Short mmCIF file of C-alpha atoms in Angstrom, two decimals:
data_model
loop_
_atom_site.label_atom_id
_atom_site.label_comp_id
_atom_site.label_asym_id
_atom_site.label_seq_id
_atom_site.Cartn_x
_atom_site.Cartn_y
_atom_site.Cartn_z
CA UNK A 11 0.00 0.00 0.00
CA UNK A 12 1.12 3.53 -0.74
CA UNK A 13 0.85 6.29 1.80
CA UNK A 14 -1.76 8.82 0.69
CA UNK A 15 0.33 11.72 1.98
CA UNK A 16 1.98 13.92 -0.65
CA UNK A 17 3.93 17.17 -0.24
CA UNK A 18 1.45 18.70 -2.71
CA UNK A 19 -1.76 17.44 -1.10
CA UNK A 20 -4.04 15.44 -3.41
CA UNK A 21 -4.35 15.32 -7.22
CA UNK A 22 -7.66 14.87 -9.07
CA UNK A 23 -7.85 14.09 -12.80
CA UNK A 24 -10.65 15.42 -15.00
CA UNK A 25 -11.40 13.46 -18.18
CA UNK A 26 -14.00 14.56 -20.74
CA UNK A 27 -15.42 11.91 -23.07
CA UNK A 28 -17.81 11.75 -26.01
CA UNK A 29 -18.58 8.59 -28.01
CA UNK A 30 -15.10 7.06 -27.75
CA UNK A 31 -15.68 4.20 -25.33
CA UNK A 32 -12.76 2.05 -26.49
CA UNK A 33 -10.31 4.93 -26.00
CA UNK A 34 -11.87 5.90 -22.66
CA UNK A 35 -11.41 2.35 -21.33
CA UNK A 36 -7.70 2.51 -22.15
CA UNK A 37 -7.31 5.97 -20.61
CA UNK A 38 -9.00 5.02 -17.34
CA UNK A 39 -7.07 1.75 -17.10
CA UNK A 40 -3.79 3.66 -17.45
CA UNK A 41 -4.84 6.36 -14.97
CA UNK A 42 -5.84 3.79 -12.35
CA UNK A 43 -2.34 2.28 -12.48
CA UNK A 44 -1.19 5.29 -10.46
CA UNK A 45 -1.29 4.93 -6.68
CA UNK A 46 -3.76 6.95 -4.56
CA UNK A 47 -0.79 9.09 -3.52
CA UNK A 48 -0.29 10.07 -7.16
CA UNK A 49 -3.97 10.20 -8.09
CA UNK A 50 -6.69 10.55 -5.46
CA UNK A 51 -9.73 10.62 -7.78
CA UNK A 52 -10.81 10.72 -11.43
CA UNK A 53 -13.78 12.84 -12.43
CA UNK A 54 -15.15 11.53 -15.73
CA UNK A 55 -17.53 13.82 -17.63
CA UNK A 56 -19.63 11.91 -20.15
CA UNK A 57 -20.80 14.51 -22.68
CA UNK A 58 -24.10 12.73 -23.47
CA UNK A 59 -22.43 9.85 -25.34
CA UNK A 60 -24.66 7.52 -27.35
CA UNK A 61 -22.23 4.61 -27.82
CA UNK A 62 -22.77 2.75 -24.55
CA UNK A 63 -20.32 4.86 -22.54
CA UNK A 64 -22.85 5.64 -19.78
CA UNK A 65 -23.84 1.99 -19.48
CA UNK A 66 -20.21 0.85 -19.22
CA UNK A 67 -19.32 3.56 -16.71
CA UNK A 68 -22.25 2.50 -14.52
CA UNK A 69 -20.63 -0.93 -14.13
CA UNK A 70 -17.29 0.44 -12.90
CA UNK A 71 -16.79 0.15 -9.15
CA UNK A 72 -13.33 1.59 -8.53
CA UNK A 73 -13.78 3.98 -5.56
CA UNK A 74 -11.59 6.61 -7.22
CA UNK A 75 -13.98 7.01 -10.17
CA UNK A 76 -16.50 9.86 -9.93
CA UNK A 77 -18.84 9.81 -12.94
CA UNK A 78 -20.80 12.83 -14.22
CA UNK A 79 -23.27 12.44 -17.08
CA UNK A 80 -24.22 15.61 -18.92
CA UNK A 81 -27.78 15.66 -20.37
CA UNK A 82 -26.43 17.32 -23.52
CA UNK A 83 -23.10 17.48 -25.35
CA UNK A 84 -21.52 20.72 -24.10
CA UNK A 85 -18.29 20.30 -26.06
CA UNK A 86 -14.84 20.01 -24.60
CA UNK A 87 -15.04 23.47 -22.99
CA UNK A 88 -18.35 22.70 -21.29
CA UNK A 89 -17.09 19.31 -20.18
CA UNK A 90 -13.94 20.70 -18.59
CA UNK A 91 -15.90 23.48 -16.89
CA UNK A 92 -18.38 20.97 -15.46
CA UNK A 93 -15.69 18.52 -14.41
CA UNK A 94 -13.43 21.10 -12.76
CA UNK A 95 -16.38 22.73 -10.98
CA UNK A 96 -17.40 19.36 -9.56
CA UNK A 97 -13.83 18.44 -8.66
CA UNK A 98 -13.34 21.73 -6.82
CA UNK A 99 -16.51 21.42 -4.77
CA UNK A 100 -16.61 17.66 -4.14
CA UNK A 101 -12.94 16.69 -3.74
CA UNK A 102 -10.34 18.09 -1.38
CA UNK A 103 -7.46 18.52 -3.78
CA UNK A 104 -4.64 20.99 -4.25
CA UNK A 105 -3.89 20.01 -7.85
CA UNK A 106 -5.99 19.07 -10.87
CA UNK A 107 -4.89 17.55 -14.18
CA UNK A 108 -7.07 17.68 -17.32
CA UNK A 109 -7.04 15.45 -20.38
CA UNK A 110 -9.10 14.16 -23.30
CA UNK A 111 -10.52 10.65 -23.30
CA UNK A 112 -7.68 9.42 -25.54
CA UNK A 113 -4.74 10.65 -23.44
CA UNK A 114 -3.04 9.37 -20.30
CA UNK A 115 0.14 9.83 -18.24
CA UNK A 116 3.00 7.39 -18.67
CA UNK A 117 3.26 4.74 -15.89
CA UNK A 118 4.30 6.20 -12.54
CA UNK A 119 4.31 9.76 -13.85
CA UNK A 120 1.63 11.09 -11.50
CA UNK A 121 3.32 9.46 -8.50
CA UNK A 122 6.57 11.22 -9.45
CA UNK A 123 4.78 14.51 -10.04
CA UNK A 124 3.10 14.51 -6.63
CA UNK A 125 6.27 13.35 -4.81
CA UNK A 126 8.05 16.62 -5.60
CA UNK A 127 7.06 19.84 -3.87
CA UNK A 128 5.64 22.32 -6.38
CA UNK A 129 4.74 26.03 -6.07
CA UNK A 130 1.01 26.62 -6.49
CA UNK A 131 1.59 29.70 -8.66
CA UNK A 132 3.09 27.66 -11.54
CA UNK A 133 0.97 25.43 -13.78
CA UNK A 134 2.70 22.50 -15.46
CA UNK A 135 2.24 21.38 -19.07
CA UNK A 136 3.20 17.81 -19.90
CA UNK A 137 5.30 16.62 -22.82
CA UNK A 138 2.75 14.86 -25.03
CA UNK A 139 3.70 12.08 -27.44
CA UNK A 140 1.90 9.85 -29.92
CA UNK A 141 1.85 6.15 -28.95
CA UNK A 142 4.73 5.54 -31.40
CA UNK A 143 6.95 8.00 -29.51
CA UNK A 144 6.75 10.98 -31.87
CA UNK A 145 6.09 14.42 -30.38
CA UNK A 146 2.38 15.22 -30.62
CA UNK A 147 2.44 18.46 -32.60
CA UNK A 148 -1.12 19.49 -31.75
CA UNK A 149 -0.12 19.55 -28.07
CA UNK A 150 3.24 21.33 -28.48
CA UNK A 151 3.09 24.37 -26.15
CA UNK A 152 4.04 27.87 -27.21
CA UNK A 153 4.84 31.38 -26.09
CA UNK A 154 2.70 34.37 -26.98
CA UNK A 155 4.47 36.04 -29.94
CA UNK A 156 2.70 39.33 -29.23
CA UNK A 157 4.46 39.73 -25.88
CA UNK A 158 7.98 39.70 -27.35
CA UNK A 159 9.14 41.64 -30.44
CA UNK A 160 11.89 39.08 -30.98
CA UNK A 161 9.43 36.16 -30.91
CA UNK A 162 7.04 38.09 -33.15
CA UNK A 163 9.73 38.56 -35.81
CA UNK A 164 10.74 34.92 -35.52
CA UNK A 165 7.09 33.93 -36.01
CA UNK A 166 6.85 36.00 -39.20
CA UNK A 167 9.80 34.03 -40.59
CA UNK A 168 9.26 30.54 -39.18
CA UNK A 169 5.48 30.61 -38.72
CA UNK A 170 4.49 27.82 -36.29
CA UNK A 171 8.08 27.03 -35.30
CA UNK A 172 8.63 30.67 -34.43
CA UNK A 173 6.44 30.66 -31.34
CA UNK A 174 6.09 26.97 -30.39
CA UNK A 175 8.74 25.58 -28.05
CA UNK A 176 11.60 23.83 -29.89
CA UNK A 177 11.78 20.05 -30.02
CA UNK A 178 14.97 20.33 -27.96
CA UNK A 179 12.82 21.41 -24.98
CA UNK A 180 11.53 17.82 -24.81
CA UNK A 181 15.00 16.53 -23.87
CA UNK A 182 16.11 19.50 -21.76
CA UNK A 183 17.09 19.06 -18.12
CA UNK A 184 15.06 22.06 -16.98
CA UNK A 185 11.45 23.15 -17.61
CA UNK A 186 10.70 25.76 -20.29
CA UNK A 187 8.49 28.79 -19.46
CA UNK A 188 5.45 28.99 -21.78
CA UNK A 189 2.28 31.05 -22.21
CA UNK A 190 -0.11 28.75 -24.12
CA UNK A 191 -0.85 25.05 -23.98
CA UNK A 192 -3.58 22.46 -24.46
CA UNK A 193 -5.90 20.70 -22.04
CA UNK A 194 -3.97 17.44 -22.46
CA UNK A 195 -1.75 16.91 -19.44
CA UNK A 196 -2.15 20.38 -17.94
CA UNK A 197 -1.70 20.51 -14.15
CA UNK A 198 -3.51 23.42 -12.48
CA UNK A 199 -3.47 24.29 -8.78
CA UNK A 200 -6.55 24.97 -6.67
CA UNK A 201 -5.18 28.48 -6.09
CA UNK A 202 -5.28 29.15 -9.84
CA UNK A 203 -8.84 27.90 -10.26
CA UNK A 204 -9.97 29.93 -7.24
CA UNK A 205 -8.29 33.06 -8.63
CA UNK A 206 -8.91 32.86 -12.39
CA UNK A 207 -12.09 30.79 -12.42
CA UNK A 208 -13.11 27.96 -14.73
CA UNK A 209 -12.91 27.60 -18.53
CA UNK A 210 -15.74 29.34 -20.41
CA UNK A 211 -18.24 26.56 -21.25
CA UNK A 212 -19.76 28.65 -24.04
CA UNK A 213 -16.61 28.25 -26.15
CA UNK A 214 -17.73 24.63 -26.87
CA UNK A 215 -14.68 23.56 -28.94
CA UNK A 216 -11.50 25.17 -30.32
CA UNK A 217 -9.21 27.49 -28.44
CA UNK A 218 -10.75 27.11 -24.97
CA UNK A 219 -7.43 25.82 -23.63
CA UNK A 220 -5.34 28.59 -25.24
CA UNK A 221 -7.77 31.27 -24.04
CA UNK A 222 -7.69 29.84 -20.52
CA UNK A 223 -3.92 29.49 -20.24
CA UNK A 224 -3.45 33.01 -21.60
CA UNK A 225 -5.81 34.12 -18.83
CA UNK A 226 -3.62 32.39 -16.24
CA UNK A 227 -0.57 34.26 -17.51
CA UNK A 228 -2.40 37.59 -17.59
CA UNK A 229 -3.30 37.13 -13.92
CA UNK A 230 0.37 36.75 -13.03
CA UNK A 231 0.64 32.96 -12.83
CA UNK A 232 3.47 31.08 -14.51
CA UNK A 233 3.28 27.98 -16.72
CA UNK A 234 6.21 25.59 -17.19
CA UNK A 235 6.61 22.90 -19.82
CA UNK A 236 8.08 19.96 -17.91
CA UNK A 237 9.71 17.30 -20.14
CA UNK A 238 9.69 14.81 -17.25
CA UNK A 239 5.87 14.90 -17.14
CA UNK A 240 5.14 12.61 -20.07
CA UNK A 241 1.72 11.89 -21.55
CA UNK A 242 0.56 9.69 -24.43
CA UNK A 243 -2.13 11.05 -26.80
CA UNK A 244 -3.68 8.31 -28.90
CA UNK A 245 -5.28 10.71 -31.34
CA UNK A 246 -5.39 10.11 -35.07
CA UNK A 247 -3.08 12.58 -36.78
CA UNK A 248 -4.84 15.28 -38.76
CA UNK A 249 -5.88 13.97 -42.14
CA UNK A 250 -4.71 16.21 -44.93
CA UNK A 251 -7.61 18.26 -46.19
CA UNK A 252 -6.62 19.57 -49.61
CA UNK A 253 -9.53 22.02 -49.69
CA UNK A 254 -8.87 23.26 -46.15
CA UNK A 255 -12.54 23.18 -45.21
CA UNK A 256 -14.25 22.48 -41.89
CA UNK A 257 -16.23 19.27 -41.59
CA UNK A 258 -18.88 19.18 -40.28
CA UNK A 259 -19.72 22.70 -41.36
CA UNK A 260 -20.84 23.97 -37.93
CA UNK A 261 -17.19 23.94 -36.81
CA UNK A 262 -16.66 27.10 -38.91
CA UNK A 263 -18.56 29.11 -36.32
CA UNK A 264 -16.50 27.99 -33.32
CA UNK A 265 -13.16 28.15 -35.13
CA UNK A 266 -13.74 31.75 -36.23
CA UNK A 267 -15.55 33.13 -33.18
CA UNK A 268 -13.14 31.57 -30.68
CA UNK A 269 -10.23 32.53 -32.92
CA UNK A 270 -11.19 36.20 -32.66
CA UNK A 271 -11.49 35.97 -28.87
CA UNK A 272 -8.14 34.20 -28.68
CA UNK A 273 -6.29 36.60 -30.99
CA UNK A 274 -7.70 39.60 -29.15
CA UNK A 275 -6.55 38.24 -25.79
CA UNK A 276 -3.12 37.38 -27.17
CA UNK A 277 -2.44 40.44 -29.33
CA UNK A 278 -4.00 43.26 -27.33
CA UNK A 279 -4.07 46.49 -29.36
CA UNK A 280 -2.30 44.75 -32.26
CA UNK A 281 -5.46 42.69 -32.76
CA UNK A 282 -7.05 45.53 -34.72
CA UNK A 283 -4.20 45.45 -37.25
CA UNK A 284 -4.58 41.68 -37.59
CA UNK A 285 -8.39 41.72 -37.91
CA UNK A 286 -8.72 42.92 -41.55
CA UNK A 287 -6.41 40.12 -42.76
CA UNK A 288 -8.48 37.51 -40.94
CA UNK A 289 -11.77 38.86 -42.29
CA UNK A 290 -10.54 38.94 -45.89
CA UNK A 291 -9.12 35.42 -45.60
CA UNK A 292 -12.38 34.02 -44.20
CA UNK A 293 -14.49 35.77 -46.81
CA UNK A 294 -12.34 34.35 -49.62
CA UNK A 295 -12.60 30.85 -48.14
CA UNK A 296 -16.32 30.76 -48.99
CA UNK A 297 -15.48 29.63 -52.53
CA UNK A 298 -14.21 26.29 -51.15
CA UNK A 299 -17.62 25.34 -49.81
CA UNK A 300 -19.49 24.93 -53.11
CA UNK A 301 -23.25 24.53 -52.63
CA UNK A 302 -22.79 25.13 -48.89
CA UNK A 303 -21.45 28.63 -49.50
CA UNK A 304 -24.60 30.36 -48.18
CA UNK A 305 -24.51 28.37 -44.94
CA UNK A 306 -20.77 29.01 -44.58
CA UNK A 307 -21.32 32.75 -44.95
CA UNK A 308 -24.13 32.71 -42.36
CA UNK A 309 -21.85 30.94 -39.89
CA UNK A 310 -18.94 33.25 -40.71
CA UNK A 311 -20.99 36.42 -40.19
CA UNK A 312 -22.40 35.16 -36.89
CA UNK A 313 -18.93 34.13 -35.73
CA UNK A 314 -17.44 37.55 -36.49
CA UNK A 315 -20.34 39.37 -34.84
CA UNK A 316 -20.17 37.24 -31.69
CA UNK A 317 -16.37 37.10 -31.61
CA UNK A 318 -15.98 40.89 -31.69
CA UNK A 319 -18.57 41.16 -28.90
CA UNK A 320 -16.88 38.31 -26.97
CA UNK A 321 -20.29 36.65 -26.93
CA UNK A 322 -20.24 32.92 -26.09
CA UNK A 323 -23.91 32.40 -25.26
CA UNK A 324 -25.33 31.39 -28.66
CA UNK A 325 -26.77 27.87 -28.39
CA UNK A 326 -25.34 24.94 -30.32
CA UNK A 327 -28.79 24.19 -31.76
CA UNK A 328 -28.94 27.70 -33.22
CA UNK A 329 -25.57 27.16 -34.86
CA UNK A 330 -26.73 23.85 -36.31
CA UNK A 331 -29.75 25.65 -37.82
CA UNK A 332 -27.40 28.00 -39.67
CA UNK A 333 -25.87 25.05 -41.52
CA UNK A 334 -29.23 24.64 -43.29
CA UNK A 335 -29.20 28.14 -44.84
CA UNK A 336 -29.57 27.91 -48.61
CA UNK A 337 -30.61 24.24 -48.58
#
């Protein structure tokens, strides 16, 4: 038996799932390999899955599992907000770690994490890898290029590699300070959640993690990328989309609206110089959508209107209705 005492108090994991039962089973099995000292509880948010997830979860009897079933699919942002809110109120924990239903820490990682004393003003982003050992690019953290002229210039030249941490950071002996990261293997202290609040559930999908971590930095907290905190993300790599279109179409709304909110938070006053380029690019993209062009434009206009107002209250059903425009 492991002693439940840890210099950092207790750690609670929050996992959001939607219709990926096979992946969820693997994630939970890997999480439960950690001792209670490393992982006190796992809050699982089932986002109204229809693939038997709820039925399977109801048969699980591990005392560390705490299952929440949402009556509707609230997206990743809504799931993390619900899970973290529940974890904060129902579990006495000093640290929380968030992840998708297809990601998990490497064996013993959480035990190691909780065995070392950590300041509660510094969030920790894990090094995330594909199952085959390659660095998971979609989870590679970054710095905000708008906060450093040098990084901004490097971004203009190198694009993505200009502001994302270098691959060498994954083998470094020391953590790397960052500004932005994903909700896969992000460790957040209770102090941070109490100070900054929870993710905005209205964001639904896209950018909720970047917007939240930027908010942490703006409130004076630090975030470190720690190469010793290793996670596996069993996600399928992005399929190449030659037309560069969003499928299903409703994703246009969230990508554009949340993108505006994210860019504005990151760029500050420089956002207004960036805005015309974004608007022109999105307007020109309509030609890629063929007979769905009218619906695309309806979603685009709503996204721009709501994004500039920082409005995240439009219902998902209303957005789905927009995809029918012109049909």
